[in-house]
Amino acid sequence: KIGAKLIDSSIDTARVFENVITPEEVTDRPAQMPIALEWYEDFLSRQDDRVFLEVGGETVPLFDVEMDIVEAATSGPIRFEARAGASATVYEMVFSDGEVAYLPALGSREAMLTVANNRIPLGDWLARNHPTIRFDDGSFLQGNELGRLRRQSDASRFRQERLITWAWDGIDITSESQGPNRQAGTVQRRVLDVISAYSGADRFDVIFDDDGTGEIADIVAIRSGEELIEVHLFHCKYSGETQPGARVSDFYEVCGQAQKSVFWAEELPRLCKRIRLREQQRLDAGHRSRFERGDLTDTAMIGRRLRKVRSRLKIHLVQPGLSATRVTPQILELLASTELYLTETFGVQLEVVVSP
């Protein structure tokens, strides 16, 4: 059944789906821009270290797998890349006689998925467990079922005055990742410096650089209070040009990342486990720690407390390529669609950081 999970078990799920989601069967892809691809939602609850993807002889656990839209367009086959480490292959979604198949694109090879010791071609597994394709207007596709989120009121629209502006002096806004050497002058480094300076009640107890294949977000920051644990995910994106402007293309990918990561609202204890797995993997390989603050012990302790203490997830989009004074209705509509999905199906807040 098409839909999304709700984190509040007291909510009448059927009523919310009826009021928020309009489903329909389709025979072809919608003429909208695809911005994200997500695994079948029940699959996401499986243990990260018991599911493996093999591409071209390279095998990695689920937490190191990347599945991303490629060659995004409003027409033609929807193509996506399955990446295992340095190896990748491209699939395309094919409609035929009311069915949907996932086939390696011309010149690409079949990947193999291992689940519970069963090895199966990835395309076959996807045909049985359709991924979710998300579009820029808030609609989403699971197999041949298209779901549309109905906007409830103008109050749900993202407003220009809500954009948060930071100064980006000394930052190359076309350079996103700080990399393993914590390179200064990058977008990610700027975000880390800003949030590391928070003090008092705003201070984060754990700050983790998770940038890379299979990331939770570019930055994960956790504030562990006595009665509430707050987990903040920061998705950073470089600007398409050296000067801030109003390019909607700067937002497709980062909005897609936000929509994919909202899954963690229901899986915060496992988020801490994922951080620990990825950090230990890096340390075992002889690489430096990705913790900017805190460590494996702190994260394990928070993970245990998350099973007993009230928690909240907040998602931040950081795109210095947008000038707040030049934002267009098209960009605000894309942000509105993203926020609608986050808030009305998962109750997750959205914050957007841009240039003045």
Short mmCIF file of C-alpha atoms in Angstrom, two decimals:
data_model
loop_
_atom_site.label_atom_id
_atom_site.label_comp_id
_atom_site.label_asym_id
_atom_site.label_seq_id
_atom_site.Cartn_x
_atom_site.Cartn_y
_atom_site.Cartn_z
CA LYS A 1 0.00 0.00 0.00
CA ILE A 2 1.35 3.38 -0.95
CA GLY A 3 2.10 5.72 1.90
CA ALA A 4 4.55 6.71 4.60
CA LYS A 5 4.92 5.80 8.25
CA LEU A 6 3.83 8.10 11.06
CA ILE A 7 5.89 8.43 14.21
CA ASP A 8 2.95 9.22 16.52
CA SER A 9 1.07 5.95 17.12
CA SER A 10 -1.93 7.86 18.50
CA ILE A 11 -2.67 9.31 15.04
CA ASP A 12 -5.39 7.66 12.96
CA THR A 13 -3.11 6.58 10.10
CA ALA A 14 -5.93 5.76 7.67
CA ARG A 15 -7.52 9.17 8.22
CA VAL A 16 -4.21 11.00 7.70
CA PHE A 17 -3.48 9.09 4.48
CA GLU A 18 -7.02 9.84 3.24
CA ASN A 19 -6.62 13.55 3.97
CA VAL A 20 -3.00 13.96 2.89
CA ILE A 21 -2.24 11.35 0.21
CA THR A 22 -4.09 10.82 -3.07
CA PRO A 23 -3.06 7.50 -4.72
CA GLU A 24 -3.57 6.50 -8.36
CA GLU A 25 -2.28 3.85 -10.75
CA VAL A 26 -0.18 5.06 -13.68
CA THR A 27 1.12 3.49 -16.87
CA ASP A 28 4.14 5.75 -17.29
CA ARG A 29 6.37 7.98 -15.23
CA PRO A 30 4.98 11.42 -14.24
CA ALA A 31 6.30 14.51 -16.02
CA GLN A 32 8.01 15.81 -12.87
CA MET A 33 11.64 16.12 -11.84
CA PRO A 34 12.80 13.10 -9.76
CA ILE A 35 14.89 14.26 -6.81
CA ALA A 36 15.38 11.16 -4.63
CA LEU A 37 15.16 7.38 -4.53
CA GLU A 38 14.56 5.42 -1.32
CA TRP A 39 14.68 1.73 -0.52
CA TYR A 40 11.39 -0.06 0.18
CA GLU A 41 10.49 1.29 3.64
CA ASP A 42 10.31 -2.07 5.49
CA PHE A 43 13.77 -2.89 4.13
CA LEU A 44 15.24 0.14 5.90
CA SER A 45 14.52 -1.43 9.30
CA ARG A 46 16.84 -4.39 8.60
CA GLN A 47 20.25 -4.63 10.23
CA ASP A 48 22.81 -2.59 8.29
CA ASP A 49 25.56 -5.18 8.68
CA ARG A 50 23.44 -8.13 7.45
CA VAL A 51 22.58 -6.75 4.02
CA PHE A 52 25.25 -6.45 1.31
CA LEU A 53 25.43 -5.10 -2.23
CA GLU A 54 27.90 -6.43 -4.80
CA VAL A 55 28.84 -4.43 -7.89
CA GLY A 56 31.65 -5.51 -10.19
CA GLY A 57 33.23 -7.80 -7.61
CA GLU A 58 33.16 -5.18 -4.83
CA THR A 59 30.85 -5.97 -1.88
CA VAL A 60 29.86 -3.52 0.86
CA PRO A 61 27.31 -3.52 3.72
CA LEU A 62 24.09 -1.55 3.40
CA PHE A 63 25.44 1.41 5.37
CA ASP A 64 28.03 1.97 2.62
CA VAL A 65 25.56 1.67 -0.28
CA GLU A 66 24.39 4.67 -2.29
CA MET A 67 21.28 4.71 -4.50
CA ASP A 68 20.85 8.02 -6.31
CA ILE A 69 18.94 9.45 -9.25
CA VAL A 70 21.19 10.19 -12.26
CA GLU A 71 20.50 12.10 -15.47
CA ALA A 72 17.43 13.65 -13.81
CA ALA A 73 14.84 14.98 -16.27
CA THR A 74 11.09 15.46 -16.54
CA SER A 75 10.78 12.90 -19.36
CA GLY A 76 12.39 9.66 -20.51
CA PRO A 77 13.36 6.67 -18.33
CA ILE A 78 14.06 7.32 -14.66
CA ARG A 79 17.66 6.23 -14.13
CA PHE A 80 19.45 5.65 -10.86
CA GLU A 81 22.90 4.55 -9.80
CA ALA A 82 23.62 1.72 -7.37
CA ARG A 83 27.07 2.23 -5.84
CA ALA A 84 29.15 -0.15 -3.73
CA GLY A 85 32.38 1.53 -2.73
CA ALA A 86 34.22 2.63 -5.89
CA SER A 87 32.08 0.45 -8.19
CA ALA A 88 28.72 1.52 -9.60
CA THR A 89 26.10 0.50 -12.12
CA VAL A 90 23.07 2.28 -13.57
CA TYR A 91 19.48 0.97 -13.69
CA GLU A 92 16.40 2.37 -15.35
CA MET A 93 12.74 2.05 -14.43
CA VAL A 94 10.71 0.50 -17.27
CA PHE A 95 6.87 0.46 -17.53
CA SER A 96 5.22 -2.34 -19.54
CA ASP A 97 1.70 -3.84 -19.47
CA GLY A 98 0.90 -2.36 -16.08
CA GLU A 99 4.09 -3.70 -14.52
CA VAL A 100 7.35 -2.00 -13.57
CA ALA A 101 10.82 -3.52 -14.05
CA TYR A 102 14.26 -2.29 -13.01
CA LEU A 103 16.81 -3.14 -15.67
CA PRO A 104 20.51 -2.37 -16.04
CA ALA A 105 20.90 0.53 -18.48
CA LEU A 106 22.69 -0.10 -21.77
CA GLY A 107 26.32 -0.93 -21.02
CA SER A 108 25.69 -1.46 -17.30
CA ARG A 109 25.95 -4.67 -15.32
CA GLU A 110 23.60 -6.34 -12.84
CA ALA A 111 24.32 -5.78 -9.13
CA MET A 112 23.70 -8.53 -6.59
CA LEU A 113 21.95 -8.05 -3.25
CA THR A 114 22.49 -10.41 -0.32
CA VAL A 115 19.73 -10.41 2.29
CA ALA A 116 19.67 -13.00 5.09
CA ASN A 117 22.22 -15.11 3.14
CA ASN A 118 20.04 -15.10 0.01
CA ARG A 119 21.82 -13.69 -3.07
CA ILE A 120 19.52 -12.17 -5.69
CA PRO A 121 19.92 -9.79 -8.68
CA LEU A 122 19.16 -6.27 -7.49
CA GLY A 123 16.70 -5.67 -10.34
CA ASP A 124 14.66 -8.74 -9.35
CA TRP A 125 14.60 -7.69 -5.71
CA LEU A 126 13.47 -4.14 -6.59
CA ALA A 127 10.64 -5.50 -8.75
CA ARG A 128 9.31 -7.33 -5.69
CA ASN A 129 10.06 -4.50 -3.24
CA HIS A 130 9.53 -1.29 -5.19
CA PRO A 131 11.67 1.67 -4.13
CA THR A 132 10.10 5.10 -3.70
CA ILE A 133 10.91 7.76 -6.30
CA ARG A 134 10.26 11.29 -5.00
CA PHE A 135 9.54 14.26 -7.27
CA ASP A 136 9.95 18.00 -6.95
CA ASP A 137 6.20 18.66 -6.53
CA GLY A 138 5.96 16.36 -3.51
CA SER A 139 4.49 13.39 -5.40
CA PHE A 140 6.09 9.95 -5.14
CA LEU A 141 6.05 6.74 -7.12
CA GLN A 142 6.12 3.15 -5.82
CA GLY A 143 5.99 0.75 -8.74
CA ASN A 144 2.98 1.86 -10.80
CA GLU A 145 1.28 3.65 -7.89
CA LEU A 146 1.62 7.44 -7.75
CA GLY A 147 0.92 9.26 -4.51
CA ARG A 148 0.29 12.99 -4.24
CA LEU A 149 0.47 14.93 -1.00
CA ARG A 150 -2.42 17.35 -0.80
CA ARG A 151 -1.46 20.74 0.56
CA GLN A 152 -3.77 21.47 3.47
CA SER A 153 -3.64 25.27 3.49
CA ASP A 154 -1.52 28.27 2.58
CA ALA A 155 -0.05 28.01 6.08
CA SER A 156 1.96 25.02 4.87
CA ARG A 157 3.72 27.05 2.17
CA PHE A 158 7.35 27.92 2.78
CA ARG A 159 7.72 31.68 3.21
CA GLN A 160 10.65 33.82 2.18
CA GLU A 161 11.01 35.38 5.64
CA ARG A 162 11.75 31.97 7.11
CA LEU A 163 15.02 31.65 5.18
CA ILE A 164 17.96 31.93 7.59
CA THR A 165 20.91 33.91 6.26
CA TRP A 166 24.55 33.38 7.19
CA ALA A 167 27.62 35.32 6.12
CA TRP A 168 29.90 33.27 3.86
CA ASP A 169 32.97 35.53 3.79
CA GLY A 170 36.11 33.54 3.05
CA ILE A 171 34.15 30.49 1.90
CA ASP A 172 34.24 29.04 -1.59
CA ILE A 173 30.52 28.31 -1.89
CA THR A 174 31.20 26.06 -4.91
CA SER A 175 33.24 23.70 -2.65
CA GLU A 176 31.06 21.49 -0.46
CA SER A 177 32.98 18.84 1.48
CA GLN A 178 35.75 19.46 3.99
CA GLY A 179 37.19 16.01 3.19
CA PRO A 180 39.35 13.91 5.53
CA ASN A 181 41.78 16.81 6.07
CA ARG A 182 39.04 19.16 7.35
CA GLN A 183 39.71 21.69 4.64
CA ALA A 184 38.95 25.29 5.57
CA GLY A 185 36.97 27.51 3.23
CA THR A 186 34.36 24.84 2.37
CA VAL A 187 30.62 24.91 2.95
CA GLN A 188 30.70 21.93 5.30
CA ARG A 189 33.59 23.36 7.34
CA ARG A 190 31.68 26.62 7.77
CA VAL A 191 28.64 24.76 9.11
CA LEU A 192 30.79 22.77 11.51
CA ASP A 193 32.47 25.93 12.82
CA VAL A 194 29.13 27.65 13.37
CA ILE A 195 27.40 24.82 15.21
CA SER A 196 30.54 23.99 17.24
CA ALA A 197 30.36 27.51 18.67
CA TYR A 198 26.83 27.04 20.06
CA SER A 199 26.89 27.36 23.86
CA GLY A 200 24.65 27.00 26.88
CA ALA A 201 21.38 25.20 26.23
CA ASP A 202 22.13 25.23 22.47
CA ARG A 203 25.44 23.36 22.78
CA PHE A 204 25.65 20.04 20.96
CA ASP A 205 27.10 17.06 22.86
CA VAL A 206 28.01 15.10 19.73
CA ILE A 207 28.97 16.52 16.32
CA PHE A 208 29.83 13.98 13.62
CA ASP A 209 30.99 14.45 10.02
CA ASP A 210 29.22 11.65 8.13
CA ASP A 211 29.83 13.03 4.62
CA GLY A 212 30.35 10.24 2.10
CA THR A 213 28.75 7.23 0.45
CA GLY A 214 25.83 5.90 2.50
CA GLU A 215 25.76 8.97 4.75
CA ILE A 216 22.98 9.74 7.22
CA ALA A 217 23.63 13.42 6.48
CA ASP A 218 26.70 15.56 5.88
CA ILE A 219 26.69 16.43 9.58
CA VAL A 220 24.88 14.81 12.50
CA ALA A 221 24.64 16.83 15.72
CA ILE A 222 23.03 15.58 18.94
CA ARG A 223 21.91 17.55 21.98
CA SER A 224 21.30 15.18 24.90
CA GLY A 225 19.09 16.73 27.58
CA GLU A 226 17.66 15.07 30.68
CA GLU A 227 14.12 14.90 29.29
CA LEU A 228 14.64 15.41 25.54
CA ILE A 229 17.29 14.26 23.04
CA GLU A 230 17.45 16.36 19.87
CA VAL A 231 19.05 14.97 16.73
CA HIS A 232 19.87 17.51 14.00
CA LEU A 233 20.75 16.48 10.45
CA PHE A 234 22.56 19.04 8.29
CA HIS A 235 22.47 18.49 4.53
CA CYS A 236 24.99 20.80 2.83
CA LYS A 237 25.14 21.55 -0.87
CA TYR A 238 27.61 23.52 -2.95
CA SER A 239 26.49 26.38 -5.17
CA GLY A 240 26.32 25.88 -8.93
CA GLU A 241 28.02 29.25 -9.42
CA THR A 242 30.46 31.43 -7.50
CA GLN A 243 27.83 34.04 -6.59
CA PRO A 244 24.49 33.49 -4.81
CA GLY A 245 21.48 33.63 -7.10
CA ALA A 246 18.15 31.84 -7.50
CA ARG A 247 18.88 28.53 -9.24
CA VAL A 248 16.28 25.87 -8.52
CA SER A 249 18.80 23.26 -9.73
CA ASP A 250 20.84 24.01 -6.61
CA PHE A 251 17.99 22.60 -4.50
CA TYR A 252 16.85 19.39 -6.22
CA GLU A 253 19.49 17.14 -4.69
CA VAL A 254 19.54 18.66 -1.22
CA CYS A 255 15.72 18.54 -0.95
CA GLY A 256 15.88 14.91 -2.05
CA GLN A 257 18.44 14.19 0.67
CA ALA A 258 16.17 15.76 3.27
CA GLN A 259 13.22 13.64 2.21
CA LYS A 260 15.30 10.44 2.27
CA SER A 261 16.74 11.14 5.71
CA VAL A 262 13.39 11.75 7.44
CA PHE A 263 13.24 7.95 7.77
CA TRP A 264 15.56 8.33 10.77
CA ALA A 265 12.75 9.96 12.80
CA GLU A 266 11.62 6.43 13.68
CA GLU A 267 15.09 4.93 13.94
CA LEU A 268 17.13 7.24 16.19
CA PRO A 269 18.68 4.47 18.33
CA ARG A 270 19.79 2.76 15.10
CA LEU A 271 21.12 6.10 13.84
CA CYS A 272 23.56 6.07 16.75
CA LYS A 273 24.51 2.49 15.91
CA ARG A 274 25.06 3.51 12.27
CA ILE A 275 27.40 6.32 13.38
CA ARG A 276 29.37 3.87 15.50
CA LEU A 277 29.63 1.30 12.69
CA ARG A 278 30.86 3.88 10.19
CA GLU A 279 33.32 5.43 12.64
CA GLN A 280 34.77 2.06 13.66
CA GLN A 281 35.12 1.10 9.99
CA ARG A 282 37.13 4.28 9.36
CA LEU A 283 39.34 3.77 12.40
CA ASP A 284 39.99 0.11 11.48
CA ALA A 285 41.10 1.32 8.04
CA GLY A 286 43.62 3.68 9.66
CA HIS A 287 41.72 6.89 8.94
CA ARG A 288 41.24 9.76 11.38
CA SER A 289 38.09 10.10 13.45
CA ARG A 290 35.07 11.92 12.01
CA PHE A 291 33.93 13.16 15.43
CA GLU A 292 34.20 16.93 15.82
CA ARG A 293 32.87 16.57 19.36
CA GLY A 294 32.14 13.47 21.41
CA ASP A 295 33.22 9.91 20.63
CA LEU A 296 32.05 6.31 20.27
CA THR A 297 31.33 6.01 24.00
CA ASP A 298 29.19 9.15 24.05
CA THR A 299 27.23 7.97 21.02
CA ALA A 300 26.62 4.53 22.53
CA MET A 301 25.33 6.10 25.74
CA ILE A 302 22.95 8.39 23.83
CA GLY A 303 21.76 5.41 21.78
CA ARG A 304 20.79 3.58 24.98
CA ARG A 305 19.04 6.66 26.39
CA LEU A 306 17.06 7.13 23.19
CA ARG A 307 15.06 4.01 24.05
CA LYS A 308 13.82 5.62 27.25
CA VAL A 309 13.89 9.41 26.72
CA ARG A 310 11.66 11.55 24.48
CA SER A 311 13.39 12.49 21.22
CA ARG A 312 13.02 14.87 18.30
CA LEU A 313 14.55 15.07 14.81
CA LYS A 314 15.19 18.34 12.98
CA ILE A 315 16.51 18.67 9.43
CA HIS A 316 18.56 21.59 8.12
CA LEU A 317 19.23 22.39 4.46
CA VAL A 318 22.32 24.54 3.83
CA GLN A 319 22.62 26.08 0.35
CA PRO A 320 24.70 29.28 0.14
CA GLY A 321 24.00 29.38 -3.61
CA LEU A 322 20.63 30.98 -2.87
CA SER A 323 20.30 34.70 -2.17
CA ALA A 324 17.37 35.18 0.21
CA THR A 325 16.45 38.45 -1.51
CA ARG A 326 16.28 36.79 -4.94
CA VAL A 327 14.40 33.59 -4.09
CA THR A 328 11.80 32.58 -6.70
CA PRO A 329 8.30 31.11 -6.28
CA GLN A 330 9.58 27.89 -7.89
CA ILE A 331 12.23 27.43 -5.18
CA LEU A 332 9.74 28.25 -2.40
CA GLU A 333 7.33 25.70 -3.88
CA LEU A 334 10.04 23.03 -3.87
CA LEU A 335 10.86 23.83 -0.24
CA ALA A 336 7.15 23.76 0.58
CA SER A 337 6.75 20.29 -0.93
CA THR A 338 9.75 19.06 1.04
CA GLU A 339 8.48 20.54 4.28
CA LEU A 340 4.98 19.17 3.69
CA TYR A 341 6.35 15.65 3.52
CA LEU A 342 8.56 16.10 6.59
CA THR A 343 5.95 17.72 8.82
CA GLU A 344 2.66 16.12 7.83
CA THR A 345 3.87 12.52 7.67
CA PHE A 346 6.71 12.51 10.24
CA GLY A 347 6.32 15.67 12.33
CA VAL A 348 9.90 16.76 11.55
CA GLN A 349 10.84 20.44 11.46
CA LEU A 350 12.75 21.97 8.52
CA GLU A 351 15.21 24.87 8.58
CA VAL A 352 16.85 26.38 5.48
CA VAL A 353 20.16 28.29 5.62
CA VAL A 354 21.15 30.46 2.63
CA SER A 355 23.09 33.62 1.72
CA PRO A 356 21.80 37.16 2.38
#
